[in-house]
PDB file of C-alpha atoms and ligand atoms in Angstrom:
ATOM      1  CA  MET G 804      14.577  22.685   1.330  1.00  0.00           C
ATOM      2  CA  ALA G 805      14.894  20.990  -2.113  1.00  0.00           C
ATOM      3  CA  SER G 806      17.564  22.691  -4.154  1.00  0.00           C
ATOM      4  CA  SER G 807      17.156  23.948  -7.708  1.00  0.00           C
ATOM      5  CA  THR G 808      20.187  21.943  -8.922  1.00  0.00           C
ATOM      6  CA  PRO G 809      21.392  18.641  -7.482  1.00  0.00           C
ATOM      7  CA  SER G 810      25.131  18.963  -6.902  1.00  0.00           C
ATOM      8  CA  LYS G 811      27.271  17.685  -9.798  1.00  0.00           C
ATOM      9  CA  PRO G 812      24.528  16.912 -12.371  1.00  0.00           C
ATOM     10  CA  LYS G 813      25.608  14.877 -15.423  1.00  0.00           C
ATOM     11  CA  TRP G 814      23.295  15.927 -18.240  1.00  0.00           C
ATOM     12  CA  ALA G 815      22.414  13.755 -21.233  1.00  0.00           C
ATOM     13  CA  THR G 816      19.838  14.144 -24.006  1.00  0.00           C
ATOM     14  CA  VAL G 817      17.652  11.034 -24.172  1.00  0.00           C
ATOM     15  CA  LYS G 818      14.695   9.726 -26.158  1.00  0.00           C
ATOM     16  CA  THR G 819      11.869   8.641 -23.898  1.00  0.00           C
ATOM     17  CA  THR G 820       8.135   9.254 -23.465  1.00  0.00           C
ATOM     18  CA  LEU G 821       6.113  11.845 -21.551  1.00  0.00           C
ATOM     19  CA  PRO G 822       2.402  12.573 -21.211  1.00  0.00           C
ATOM     20  CA  VAL G 823       1.100  14.594 -24.178  1.00  0.00           C
ATOM     21  CA  ARG G 824       1.531  18.300 -23.486  1.00  0.00           C
ATOM     22  CA  PRO G 825      -0.210  20.547 -22.775  1.00  0.00           C
ATOM     23  CA  LEU G 826      -1.621  18.322 -20.030  1.00  0.00           C
ATOM     24  CA  PRO G 827      -5.439  18.113 -19.750  1.00  0.00           C
ATOM     25  CA  LEU G 828      -6.749  21.521 -18.694  1.00  0.00           C
ATOM     26  CA  ASN G 829      -8.379  21.838 -15.273  1.00  0.00           C
ATOM     27  CA  SER G 830     -11.820  22.248 -16.871  1.00  0.00           C
ATOM     28  CA  THR G 831     -11.533  18.799 -18.489  1.00  0.00           C
ATOM     29  CA  ARG G 832     -10.254  16.898 -15.434  1.00  0.00           C
ATOM     30  CA  ALA G 833     -12.966  14.671 -14.006  1.00  0.00           C
ATOM     31  CA  PRO G 834     -12.763  14.135 -10.225  1.00  0.00           C
ATOM     32  CA  VAL G 835     -11.323  10.754  -9.253  1.00  0.00           C
ATOM     33  CA  ALA G 836     -12.433   8.897  -6.115  1.00  0.00           C
ATOM     34  CA  THR G 837     -10.246   6.624  -3.989  1.00  0.00           C
ATOM     35  CA  ASP G 838     -11.541   4.774  -0.889  1.00  0.00           C
ATOM     36  CA  ARG G 839     -11.771   7.896   1.266  1.00  0.00           C
ATOM     37  CA  LEU G 840     -10.679  10.778  -0.972  1.00  0.00           C
ATOM     38  CA  ILE G 841     -11.734  12.812  -3.987  1.00  0.00           C
ATOM     39  CA  ILE G 842      -8.895  14.058  -6.182  1.00  0.00           C
ATOM     40  CA  ARG G 843     -10.286  16.996  -8.154  1.00  0.00           C
ATOM     41  CA  ALA G 844      -9.101  19.972 -10.229  1.00  0.00           C
ATOM     42  CA  LEU G 845      -8.045  23.058  -8.283  1.00  0.00           C
ATOM     43  CA  VAL G 846     -10.324  26.115  -8.507  1.00  0.00           C
ATOM     44  CA  ALA G 847      -9.943  29.754  -7.416  1.00  0.00           C
ATOM     45  CA  GLU G 848     -12.357  29.076  -4.509  1.00  0.00           C
ATOM     46  CA  ASP G 849      -9.725  26.784  -2.928  1.00  0.00           C
ATOM     47  CA  LEU G 850      -7.724  29.813  -1.800  1.00  0.00           C
ATOM     48  CA  GLU G 851      -8.936  29.812   1.793  1.00  0.00           C
ATOM     49  CA  SER G 852      -8.431  26.056   2.269  1.00  0.00           C
ATOM     50  CA  LEU G 853      -4.956  26.259   0.749  1.00  0.00           C
ATOM     51  CA  ASN G 854      -4.133  29.172   3.035  1.00  0.00           C
ATOM     52  CA  VAL G 855      -5.115  27.069   6.080  1.00  0.00           C
ATOM     53  CA  ILE G 856      -2.675  24.349   4.962  1.00  0.00           C
ATOM     54  CA  ARG G 857       0.100  26.812   4.109  1.00  0.00           C
ATOM     55  CA  SER G 858      -0.347  28.660   7.432  1.00  0.00           C
ATOM     56  CA  GLN G 859       0.722  25.613   9.472  1.00  0.00           C
ATOM     57  CA  PRO G 860       4.411  25.774  10.523  1.00  0.00           C
ATOM     58  CA  GLU G 861       4.640  21.947  10.782  1.00  0.00           C
ATOM     59  CA  VAL G 862       3.589  21.639   7.122  1.00  0.00           C
ATOM     60  CA  MET G 863       5.719  24.476   5.781  1.00  0.00           C
ATOM     61  CA  ILE G 864       8.935  23.434   7.530  1.00  0.00           C
ATOM     62  CA  ASN G 865       9.105  20.642   4.931  1.00  0.00           C
ATOM     63  CA  THR G 866       8.964  23.041   1.971  1.00  0.00           C
ATOM     64  CA  PRO G 867      11.746  25.179   0.454  1.00  0.00           C
ATOM     65  CA  GLN G 868      10.007  28.251   1.920  1.00  0.00           C
ATOM     66  CA  GLY G 869      10.432  26.776   5.403  1.00  0.00           C
ATOM     67  CA  ARG G 870       7.881  29.109   7.050  1.00  0.00           C
ATOM     68  CA  PRO G 871       4.110  29.665   6.906  1.00  0.00           C
ATOM     69  CA  ASP G 872       2.640  32.115   4.400  1.00  0.00           C
ATOM     70  CA  ILE G 873       2.317  35.543   6.013  1.00  0.00           C
ATOM     71  CA  ASP G 874      -1.261  36.048   4.822  1.00  0.00           C
ATOM     72  CA  ILE G 875      -3.719  35.013   2.121  1.00  0.00           C
ATOM     73  CA  ASP G 876      -2.055  37.364  -0.369  1.00  0.00           C
ATOM     74  CA  GLU G 877       1.099  35.270  -0.126  1.00  0.00           C
ATOM     75  CA  THR G 878      -0.924  32.099  -0.755  1.00  0.00           C
ATOM     76  CA  ARG G 879      -2.794  33.489  -3.805  1.00  0.00           C
ATOM     77  CA  PRO G 880       0.076  33.205  -6.360  1.00  0.00           C
ATOM     78  CA  LYS G 881       0.814  29.663  -5.124  1.00  0.00           C
ATOM     79  CA  LEU G 882      -2.701  28.667  -6.185  1.00  0.00           C
ATOM     80  CA  ASP G 883      -2.762  30.825  -9.327  1.00  0.00           C
ATOM     81  CA  PHE G 884       0.279  28.908 -10.566  1.00  0.00           C
ATOM     82  CA  PHE G 885      -1.980  25.855 -11.096  1.00  0.00           C
ATOM     83  CA  LEU G 886      -5.055  27.662 -12.476  1.00  0.00           C
ATOM     84  CA  PRO G 887      -5.827  28.715 -16.076  1.00  0.00           C
ATOM     85  CA  PRO G 888      -3.972  29.819 -18.148  1.00  0.00           C
ATOM     86  CA  LYS G 889      -1.124  27.811 -16.535  1.00  0.00           C
ATOM     87  CA  ASP G 890      -3.037  24.563 -15.894  1.00  0.00           C
ATOM     88  CA  GLY G 891      -1.686  22.730 -18.971  1.00  0.00           C
ATOM     89  CA  ALA G 892       1.844  22.836 -17.547  1.00  0.00           C
ATOM     90  CA  HIS G 893       1.085  20.956 -14.293  1.00  0.00           C
ATOM     91  CA  TYR G 894      -1.013  18.086 -12.982  1.00  0.00           C
ATOM     92  CA  ASN G 895      -1.670  19.298  -9.447  1.00  0.00           C
ATOM     93  CA  PHE G 896      -4.967  18.676  -7.620  1.00  0.00           C
ATOM     94  CA  ALA G 897      -7.073  19.468  -4.582  1.00  0.00           C
ATOM     95  CA  ILE G 898      -7.266  16.474  -2.214  1.00  0.00           C
ATOM     96  CA  CYS G 899     -10.648  16.328  -0.459  1.00  0.00           C
ATOM     97  CA  LEU G 900     -12.401  14.046   2.005  1.00  0.00           C
ATOM     98  CA  LYS G 901     -15.013  11.992   0.177  1.00  0.00           C
ATOM     99  CA  GLU G 902     -17.400  12.191   3.109  1.00  0.00           C
ATOM    100  CA  THR G 903     -17.479  15.989   3.557  1.00  0.00           C
ATOM    101  CA  GLY G 904     -15.853  17.435   0.424  1.00  0.00           C
ATOM    102  CA  GLU G 905     -13.427  19.330   2.683  1.00  0.00           C
ATOM    103  CA  MET G 906     -10.048  20.087   1.072  1.00  0.00           C
ATOM    104  CA  ILE G 907      -7.300  18.598   3.288  1.00  0.00           C
ATOM    105  CA  GLY G 908      -4.352  18.683   0.921  1.00  0.00           C
ATOM    106  CA  ILE G 909      -2.830  19.584  -2.405  1.00  0.00           C
ATOM    107  CA  GLY G 910      -0.712  17.288  -4.533  1.00  0.00           C
ATOM    108  CA  GLY G 911       0.438  16.090  -7.906  1.00  0.00           C
ATOM    109  CA  CYS G 912       2.941  17.148 -10.565  1.00  0.00           C
ATOM    110  CA  HIS G 913       3.962  20.721  -9.804  1.00  0.00           C
ATOM    111  CA  GLN G 914       6.932  20.698 -12.209  1.00  0.00           C
ATOM    112  CA  LEU G 915       7.159  19.053 -15.626  1.00  0.00           C
ATOM    113  CA  LYS G 916      10.925  19.568 -15.712  1.00  0.00           C
ATOM    114  CA  SER G 917      12.454  19.351 -12.280  1.00  0.00           C
ATOM    115  CA  ILE G 918      16.011  19.194 -10.995  1.00  0.00           C
ATOM    116  CA  PHE G 919      16.801  15.890 -12.759  1.00  0.00           C
ATOM    117  CA  GLY G 920      15.026  16.992 -15.951  1.00  0.00           C
ATOM    118  CA  TRP G 921      12.045  14.670 -15.362  1.00  0.00           C
ATOM    119  CA  PRO G 922       8.584  15.602 -14.035  1.00  0.00           C
ATOM    120  CA  ALA G 923       8.309  15.754 -10.234  1.00  0.00           C
ATOM    121  CA  MET G 924       5.382  15.150  -7.890  1.00  0.00           C
ATOM    122  CA  GLY G 925       4.726  16.168  -4.294  1.00  0.00           C
ATOM    123  CA  TYR G 926       2.005  16.736  -1.715  1.00  0.00           C
ATOM    124  CA  MET G 927       1.147  18.557   1.492  1.00  0.00           C
ATOM    125  CA  PHE G 928      -1.669  17.860   3.932  1.00  0.00           C
ATOM    126  CA  ARG G 929      -3.256  19.811   6.777  1.00  0.00           C
ATOM    127  CA  LYS G 930      -1.763  18.614  10.056  1.00  0.00           C
ATOM    128  CA  ASP G 931      -5.004  17.191  11.502  1.00  0.00           C
ATOM    129  CA  ALA G 932      -5.153  14.865   8.459  1.00  0.00           C
ATOM    130  CA  TRP G 933      -1.707  13.310   9.035  1.00  0.00           C
ATOM    131  CA  GLY G 934      -1.147   9.740  10.204  1.00  0.00           C
ATOM    132  CA  LYS G 935      -4.309   8.295   8.622  1.00  0.00           C
ATOM    133  CA  GLY G 936      -2.798   6.953   5.425  1.00  0.00           C
ATOM    134  CA  TYR G 937      -4.268   9.749   3.291  1.00  0.00           C
ATOM    135  CA  ALA G 938      -0.972  10.727   1.622  1.00  0.00           C
ATOM    136  CA  THR G 939      -0.305   7.132   0.577  1.00  0.00           C
ATOM    137  CA  GLU G 940      -3.883   6.715  -0.647  1.00  0.00           C
ATOM    138  CA  PHE G 941      -3.606   9.952  -2.637  1.00  0.00           C
ATOM    139  CA  THR G 942      -0.195   9.125  -4.129  1.00  0.00           C
ATOM    140  CA  LYS G 943      -1.307   5.692  -5.333  1.00  0.00           C
ATOM    141  CA  GLY G 944      -4.519   7.152  -6.800  1.00  0.00           C
ATOM    142  CA  TRP G 945      -2.756  10.065  -8.433  1.00  0.00           C
ATOM    143  CA  LEU G 946      -0.003   7.884  -9.932  1.00  0.00           C
ATOM    144  CA  ASP G 947      -2.694   5.765 -11.564  1.00  0.00           C
ATOM    145  CA  MET G 948      -4.178   8.948 -13.104  1.00  0.00           C
ATOM    146  CA  TRP G 949      -0.727  10.074 -14.292  1.00  0.00           C
ATOM    147  CA  CYS G 950       0.126   6.685 -15.790  1.00  0.00           C
ATOM    148  CA  LYS G 951      -3.135   6.600 -17.763  1.00  0.00           C
ATOM    149  CA  LEU G 952      -2.497   9.936 -19.515  1.00  0.00           C
ATOM    150  CA  PRO G 953      -1.819   9.499 -23.247  1.00  0.00           C
ATOM    151  CA  ARG G 954       1.913   9.413 -24.075  1.00  0.00           C
ATOM    152  CA  GLU G 955       4.091  10.871 -26.807  1.00  0.00           C
ATOM    153  CA  GLU G 956       7.767  10.436 -27.644  1.00  0.00           C
ATOM    154  CA  ALA G 957      10.021  13.082 -26.158  1.00  0.00           C
ATOM    155  CA  GLU G 958      13.673  14.079 -26.425  1.00  0.00           C
ATOM    156  CA  ILE G 959      14.698  15.686 -23.147  1.00  0.00           C
ATOM    157  CA  GLU G 960      17.784  16.580 -21.173  1.00  0.00           C
ATOM    158  CA  VAL G 961      18.003  14.613 -17.936  1.00  0.00           C
ATOM    159  CA  ASP G 962      20.562  13.908 -15.250  1.00  0.00           C
ATOM    160  CA  GLN G 963      22.218  10.559 -16.115  1.00  0.00           C
ATOM    161  CA  ARG G 964      22.153   9.543 -12.455  1.00  0.00           C
ATOM    162  CA  SER G 965      18.382   9.058 -12.790  1.00  0.00           C
ATOM    163  CA  PHE G 966      18.730   6.002 -15.072  1.00  0.00           C
ATOM    164  CA  SER G 967      21.000   2.982 -15.566  1.00  0.00           C
ATOM    165  CA  GLU G 968      24.326   3.600 -17.279  1.00  0.00           C
ATOM    166  CA  GLY G 969      24.397   2.597 -20.958  1.00  0.00           C
ATOM    167  CA  ASP G 970      20.626   2.904 -21.214  1.00  0.00           C
ATOM    168  CA  GLU G 971      20.327   5.128 -24.326  1.00  0.00           C
ATOM    169  CA  GLN G 972      16.531   5.151 -24.307  1.00  0.00           C
ATOM    170  CA  PRO G 973      15.687   5.194 -20.605  1.00  0.00           C
ATOM    171  CA  LEU G 974      12.209   4.363 -19.410  1.00  0.00           C
ATOM    172  CA  GLU G 975      10.174   7.422 -18.487  1.00  0.00           C
ATOM    173  CA  ILE G 976      10.171   8.179 -14.759  1.00  0.00           C
ATOM    174  CA  MET G 977       8.292  10.367 -12.309  1.00  0.00           C
ATOM    175  CA  THR G 978      10.562  11.789  -9.612  1.00  0.00           C
ATOM    176  CA  ALA G 979      10.008  12.961  -6.039  1.00  0.00           C
ATOM    177  CA  PHE G 980      12.371  14.488  -3.472  1.00  0.00           C
ATOM    178  CA  THR G 981      12.446  14.598   0.302  1.00  0.00           C
ATOM    179  CA  SER G 982      14.860  15.702   2.960  1.00  0.00           C
ATOM    180  CA  ALA G 983      16.536  12.868   4.865  1.00  0.00           C
ATOM    181  CA  GLU G 984      14.690  14.006   7.985  1.00  0.00           C
ATOM    182  CA  ASN G 985      11.210  13.649   6.401  1.00  0.00           C
ATOM    183  CA  LEU G 986      10.650   9.984   7.255  1.00  0.00           C
ATOM    184  CA  ALA G 987       6.877  10.219   6.804  1.00  0.00           C
ATOM    185  CA  SER G 988       7.248  11.327   3.187  1.00  0.00           C
ATOM    186  CA  GLN G 989       9.882   8.639   2.523  1.00  0.00           C
ATOM    187  CA  ASN G 990       7.412   6.048   3.807  1.00  0.00           C
ATOM    188  CA  VAL G 991       4.644   7.429   1.594  1.00  0.00           C
ATOM    189  CA  LEU G 992       6.850   7.217  -1.503  1.00  0.00           C
ATOM    190  CA  THR G 993       8.133   3.709  -0.779  1.00  0.00           C
ATOM    191  CA  LYS G 994       4.633   2.407  -0.016  1.00  0.00           C
ATOM    192  CA  SER G 995       3.383   3.949  -3.271  1.00  0.00           C
ATOM    193  CA  GLY G 996       5.944   2.132  -5.437  1.00  0.00           C
ATOM    194  CA  PHE G 997       8.784   4.660  -5.708  1.00  0.00           C
ATOM    195  CA  GLU G 998      12.416   3.537  -5.416  1.00  0.00           C
ATOM    196  CA  ARG G 999      15.211   5.580  -3.905  1.00  0.00           C
ATOM    197  CA  PHE G1000      17.983   6.332  -6.417  1.00  0.00           C
ATOM    198  CA  LEU G1001      20.201   9.110  -5.060  1.00  0.00           C
ATOM    199  CA  ASP G1002      21.156  10.896  -1.833  1.00  0.00           C
ATOM    200  CA  TRP G1003      23.063  14.158  -2.020  1.00  0.00           C
ATOM    201  CA  GLU G1004      24.147  17.098   0.116  1.00  0.00           C
ATOM    202  CA  ASP G1005      22.971  20.548  -0.897  1.00  0.00           C
ATOM    203  CA  ALA G1006      22.401  24.051   0.404  1.00  0.00           C
ATOM    204  CA  ASP G1007      19.320  24.196   2.624  1.00  0.00           C
ATOM    205  CA  LEU G1008      17.096  26.829   0.993  1.00  0.00           C
ATOM    206  CA  ARG G1009      15.411  27.402   4.381  1.00  0.00           C
ATOM    207  CA  ASN G1010      18.767  28.417   5.807  1.00  0.00           C
ATOM    208  CA  PRO G1011      21.353  29.074   3.062  1.00  0.00           C
ATOM    209  CA  ASP G1012      24.287  28.846   5.503  1.00  0.00           C
ATOM    210  CA  SER G1013      23.640  25.179   6.252  1.00  0.00           C
ATOM    211  CA  GLN G1014      23.669  21.928   4.280  1.00  0.00           C
ATOM    212  CA  ILE G1015      20.903  19.360   4.013  1.00  0.00           C
ATOM    213  CA  THR G1016      20.764  15.754   2.823  1.00  0.00           C
ATOM    214  CA  LEU G1017      18.188  15.282   0.070  1.00  0.00           C
ATOM    215  CA  ILE G1018      16.879  11.991  -1.283  1.00  0.00           C
ATOM    216  CA  ALA G1019      15.634  11.429  -4.837  1.00  0.00           C
ATOM    217  CA  TYR G1020      13.000   8.809  -5.690  1.00  0.00           C
ATOM    218  CA  ARG G1021      11.784   7.497  -9.053  1.00  0.00           C
ATOM    219  CA  TYR G1022       8.688   5.689 -10.275  1.00  0.00           C
ATOM    220  CA  PHE G1023       8.258   3.930 -13.646  1.00  0.00           C
ATOM    221  CA  PRO G1024       4.798   4.522 -15.214  1.00  0.00           C
ATOM    222  CA  SER G1025       5.316   1.747 -17.810  1.00  0.00           C
ATOM    223  CA  LYS G1026       5.926  -0.836 -15.075  1.00  0.00           C
ATOM    224  CA  HIS G1027       2.717   0.293 -13.347  1.00  0.00           C
ATOM    225  CA  LEU G1028       0.717  -0.135 -16.560  1.00  0.00           C
ATOM    226  CA  ALA G1029       2.208  -3.619 -17.100  1.00  0.00           C
ATOM    227  CA  ASN G1030       0.836  -4.810 -13.730  1.00  0.00           C
TER     228      ASN G1030
HETATM  229  C1  COA F1626       4.452  13.883   4.647  1.00  0.00           C
HETATM  230  C2  COA F1626       2.937  13.857   4.742  1.00  0.00           C
HETATM  231  C3  COA F1626       2.349  14.157   3.367  1.00  0.00           C
HETATM  232  C4  COA F1626       2.487  12.468   5.210  1.00  0.00           C
HETATM  233  O1  COA F1626       1.069  12.431   5.214  1.00  0.00           O
HETATM  234  P1  COA F1626       0.261  11.264   5.955  1.00  0.00           P
HETATM  235  O2  COA F1626      -1.138  11.299   5.410  1.00  0.00           O
HETATM  236  O3  COA F1626       0.456  11.363   7.409  1.00  0.00           O
HETATM  237  O4  COA F1626       1.020   9.993   5.381  1.00  0.00           O
HETATM  238  P2  COA F1626       0.552   8.466   5.518  1.00  0.00           P
HETATM  239  O5  COA F1626      -0.300   8.328   6.735  1.00  0.00           O
HETATM  240  O6  COA F1626      -0.013   8.007   4.206  1.00  0.00           O
HETATM  241  O7  COA F1626       1.953   7.695   5.691  1.00  0.00           O
HETATM  242  C5  COA F1626       2.950   8.208   6.552  1.00  0.00           C
HETATM  243  C6  COA F1626       3.827   7.050   6.950  1.00  0.00           C
HETATM  244  O8  COA F1626       4.997   7.556   7.592  1.00  0.00           O
HETATM  245  C7  COA F1626       5.026   7.091   8.948  1.00  0.00           C
HETATM  246  N1  COA F1626       5.578   8.174   9.744  1.00  0.00           N
HETATM  247  C8  COA F1626       4.999   9.337  10.070  1.00  0.00           C
HETATM  248  N2  COA F1626       5.845  10.072  10.791  1.00  0.00           N
HETATM  249  C9  COA F1626       6.987   9.349  10.913  1.00  0.00           C
HETATM  250  C10 COA F1626       8.219   9.555  11.571  1.00  0.00           C
HETATM  251  N3  COA F1626       8.493  10.665  12.218  1.00  0.00           N
HETATM  252  N4  COA F1626       9.152   8.570  11.484  1.00  0.00           N
HETATM  253  C11 COA F1626       8.922   7.442  10.806  1.00  0.00           C
HETATM  254  N5  COA F1626       7.767   7.192  10.162  1.00  0.00           N
HETATM  255  C12 COA F1626       6.815   8.137  10.223  1.00  0.00           C
HETATM  256  C13 COA F1626       3.614   6.746   9.280  1.00  0.00           C
HETATM  257  O9  COA F1626       3.562   5.841  10.352  1.00  0.00           O
HETATM  258  C14 COA F1626       3.143   6.145   7.954  1.00  0.00           C
HETATM  259  O10 COA F1626       3.658   4.865   7.735  1.00  0.00           O
HETATM  260  P3  COA F1626       2.806   3.533   8.085  1.00  0.00           P
HETATM  261  O11 COA F1626       1.527   3.633   7.310  1.00  0.00           O
HETATM  262  O12 COA F1626       3.688   2.439   7.605  1.00  0.00           O
HETATM  263  O13 COA F1626       2.585   3.590   9.547  1.00  0.00           O
HETATM  264  C15 COA F1626       2.409  14.922   5.753  1.00  0.00           C
HETATM  265  O14 COA F1626       3.036  14.708   6.973  1.00  0.00           O
HETATM  266  C16 COA F1626       2.628  16.348   5.313  1.00  0.00           C
HETATM  267  O15 COA F1626       1.781  16.950   4.652  1.00  0.00           O
HETATM  268  N6  COA F1626       3.783  16.913   5.729  1.00  0.00           N
HETATM  269  C17 COA F1626       4.110  18.306   5.384  1.00  0.00           C
HETATM  270  C18 COA F1626       4.445  18.494   3.918  1.00  0.00           C
HETATM  271  C19 COA F1626       5.469  17.499   3.416  1.00  0.00           C
HETATM  272  O16 COA F1626       6.338  17.051   4.139  1.00  0.00           O
HETATM  273  N7  COA F1626       5.351  17.164   2.134  1.00  0.00           N
HETATM  274  C20 COA F1626       6.282  16.265   1.500  1.00  0.00           C
HETATM  275  C21 COA F1626       7.495  17.011   1.093  1.00  0.00           C
HETATM  276  S1  COA F1626       8.664  15.895   0.372  1.00  0.00           S
END
């Protein structure tokens, strides 16, 4: 679904901030509780639960892959990507029910440098967990964790369309992307404090012969911390 390059990017090198990298390793990430959820570090034992999520066509239709994983061997590298020794390059977590400990989703920053040059976050939940406000609860909780990470100055190349023109030192942002058809995800992002900044047409990675409308969202960690 989401493309690797937004059409017609306008690159600029900017001075901004980012969380100190490498990011905290999985072994140092303390679980964080929200009202109904536990957001905790991913572990190798999550493979089966992740496979259940990634085996659901309704979940996977909203991913670039567009189809369920064939078997657990196809899911394994998707989890390994977020485990040591690669954990310092992402901030992605298991999302579990507080009451039972059951893993119902996965979410967080899966890319430190995404299509606009900024970090990007996302999430996916098992279908039986949809429609209960869990994604919004997770996103708000996770953004708070992200915003509280220690910062350092950074000089990075970003797409100018992600910040206001003439802004030489743009405020750091977290980005997220959805297809125009994914209204549930758009609602989650808006309710969690993201603002929509760009719509564009791109090749649909699920079906390279067709086009898709994608929507980019941004969130300002410094504004969150000021509140
Ligand atoms: C998108 C997803 C994470 C939403 O999870 P969720 O826990 O159901 O989300 P929430 O309950 O927190 O919020 C969803 C909101 O969208 C609304 N919504 C759901 N389906 C909708 C639809 N078809 N049209 C309009 N609004 C819709 C819900 O009513 C809710 O808003 P409300 O609280 O104002 O009523 C979940 O459906 C999912 O995992 N989908 C597959 C993976 C995916 O799409 N990931 C995001 C890729 S960008």
